[in-house]
C-alpha angles and dihedrals in degrees: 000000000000126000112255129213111264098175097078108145133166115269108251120203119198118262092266077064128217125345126204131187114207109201114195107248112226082239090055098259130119131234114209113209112182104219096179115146103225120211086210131035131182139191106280115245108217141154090297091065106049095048090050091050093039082054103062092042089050086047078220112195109208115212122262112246084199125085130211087014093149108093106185085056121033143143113260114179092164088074093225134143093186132026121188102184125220144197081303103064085241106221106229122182113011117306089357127111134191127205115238116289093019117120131214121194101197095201098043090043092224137137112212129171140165097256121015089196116125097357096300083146117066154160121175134153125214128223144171110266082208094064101049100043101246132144124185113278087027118134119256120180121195134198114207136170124200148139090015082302134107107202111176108182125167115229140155138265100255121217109233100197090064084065115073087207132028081233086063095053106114110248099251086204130021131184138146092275108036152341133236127212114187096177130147110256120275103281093350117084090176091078127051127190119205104197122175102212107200121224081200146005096311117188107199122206095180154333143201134189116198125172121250134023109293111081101219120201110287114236121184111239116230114279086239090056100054093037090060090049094051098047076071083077118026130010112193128210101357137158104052103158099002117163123224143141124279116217135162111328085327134088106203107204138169106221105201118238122207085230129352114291117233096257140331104319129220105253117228115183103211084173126026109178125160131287121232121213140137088019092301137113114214123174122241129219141223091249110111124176140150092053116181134179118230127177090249101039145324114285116207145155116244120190127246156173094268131097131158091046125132127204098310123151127256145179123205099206093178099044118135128179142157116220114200127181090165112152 
């Protein structure tokens, strides 16, 4: 929580009392400065204040900017105990991602990697600076706890592009056990990336990310909650027994989403299988294309052994795939 004033005093004029010049405005009107020399002065109690002191007695809980932040408990479509990124900043649990050679145990909570120098050990989530109402030089206060220990410090939204190297970008927050760097992406300052780079094995319990400068009491959202906000990004293992129409060499399906994603995902098939119809069985592929997003799924066109065929329903009781329009 932030600090607030404690030398407030009333303001005391000298015995010959206050003393005001009025100045003639070019529009007719008079301004009114007080130019009293006061014997007394105080700290000044505005807007600031109140709302920091309204704040405590509502016991008011900001919201966290932040989704899945709850470490003991998180979603974790990708099925994994364990994750070890790699060159391609592997994403972990869900909306998390880890730097090659870092570590996450999901059930321990913990980042480990081979050497913890120059942020070669890192965790960091990227959002939309639109969505969350933030702008660069903006306050951000985060609540983490980590290690056994809360730490809640205020920084600022950093502006990558005035740091020729991510290395150079100043820690937004530095402490014996880790940094934080809450930066926009390089050469896009739509997009921001808070990431919490440990000096040490750091084993994290929670954190929370709240604009402004005042750190309000973390609550865990409900797991349906964040579920439902992460399904906006990735949906895992989906399209077992999905019907669609067979023409051609293609099979055109609608696989069915929770919620809408943010955008067309990319289509993985984990699991191609074949697609019945008309009596036969014909093996899909792993080729996707034409991939639209619609408010109830993702439709898209997947290859497959047929030719010669001509609109007839179908039905791919063994598809998997993993749709992902994470940033």
């Amino acid at each position: 929580m932030m600090a607030l004033k404690t030398d407030y005093k009333d303001y005391i004029p000298p015995s010959g009392g206050r003393k005001y010049k009025i100045t003639a405005n070019s529009d007719g009107s008079s301004s009114v400065e007080d130019i009293t020399q006061y014997q007394q002065v105080g700290d000044t109690w505005g807007a600031e204040d109140i709302n920091q002191v309204n704040k405590m007695v509502n016991g008011a809980v900001y919201p966290n900017l932040g989704t899945n932040t709850n470490f003991p408990n998180p979603v974790n479509q990708r099925g994994k105990t364990t994750y070890t990124g790699d060159s391609t900043a592997l994403y972990c649990i869900d909306r998390w991602r880890i730097l090659n050679s870092t570590t996450y145990n999901v059930s321990s909570f913990t980042l480990t990697a081979p050497s913890y120098a120059a942020r070669a050990c890192g965790m960091w989530q990227s959002n939309e600076m639109g969505q969350h109402q933030l702008s660069i030089g903006d306050d951000v206060t985060v609540s983490i706890y980590a290690n056994g220990k809360l730490h809640t410090p205020t920084m600022k939204v950093i502006d990558r592009d005035l740091y020729d190297a991510f290395a150079n970008v100043p820690a937004s927050y530095d402490c014996d056990d880790f940094e934080i760097v809450l930066c926009t992406y390089a050469r896009d300052n739509t997009m921001y990336n808070l990431g919490i780079y440990p000096k040490k094995p750091l084993t994290v319990n929670y954190i929370k990310w709240e604009k402004g400068s005042v750190a309000t009491p973390y609550v865990p959202k409900a797991f349906g909650d964040e579920f439902l906000e992460c399904l906006r990004y990735f949906v895992g293992g989906v399209g077992i027994g999905s019907a669609g129409i067979v023409s051609g060499s293609t099979f055109r399906v609608l696989i069915p989403t929770p919620v809408p994603m943010r955008t067309a995902p990319s289509v993985t098939v984990k699991v191609a299988d074949n697609v019945v119809y008309n009596g036969t069985f014909k093996a899909l592929n792993t080729t996707v294309s034409n991939i639209t997003r619609q408010r109830n799924g993702i439709h898209l066109h997947i290859g497959m052994a047929a030719s010669g065929v001509n609109n007839y329903p179908g039905i791919a009781y063994g598809l998997q795939c993993d749709l992902s329009a994470d940033l």
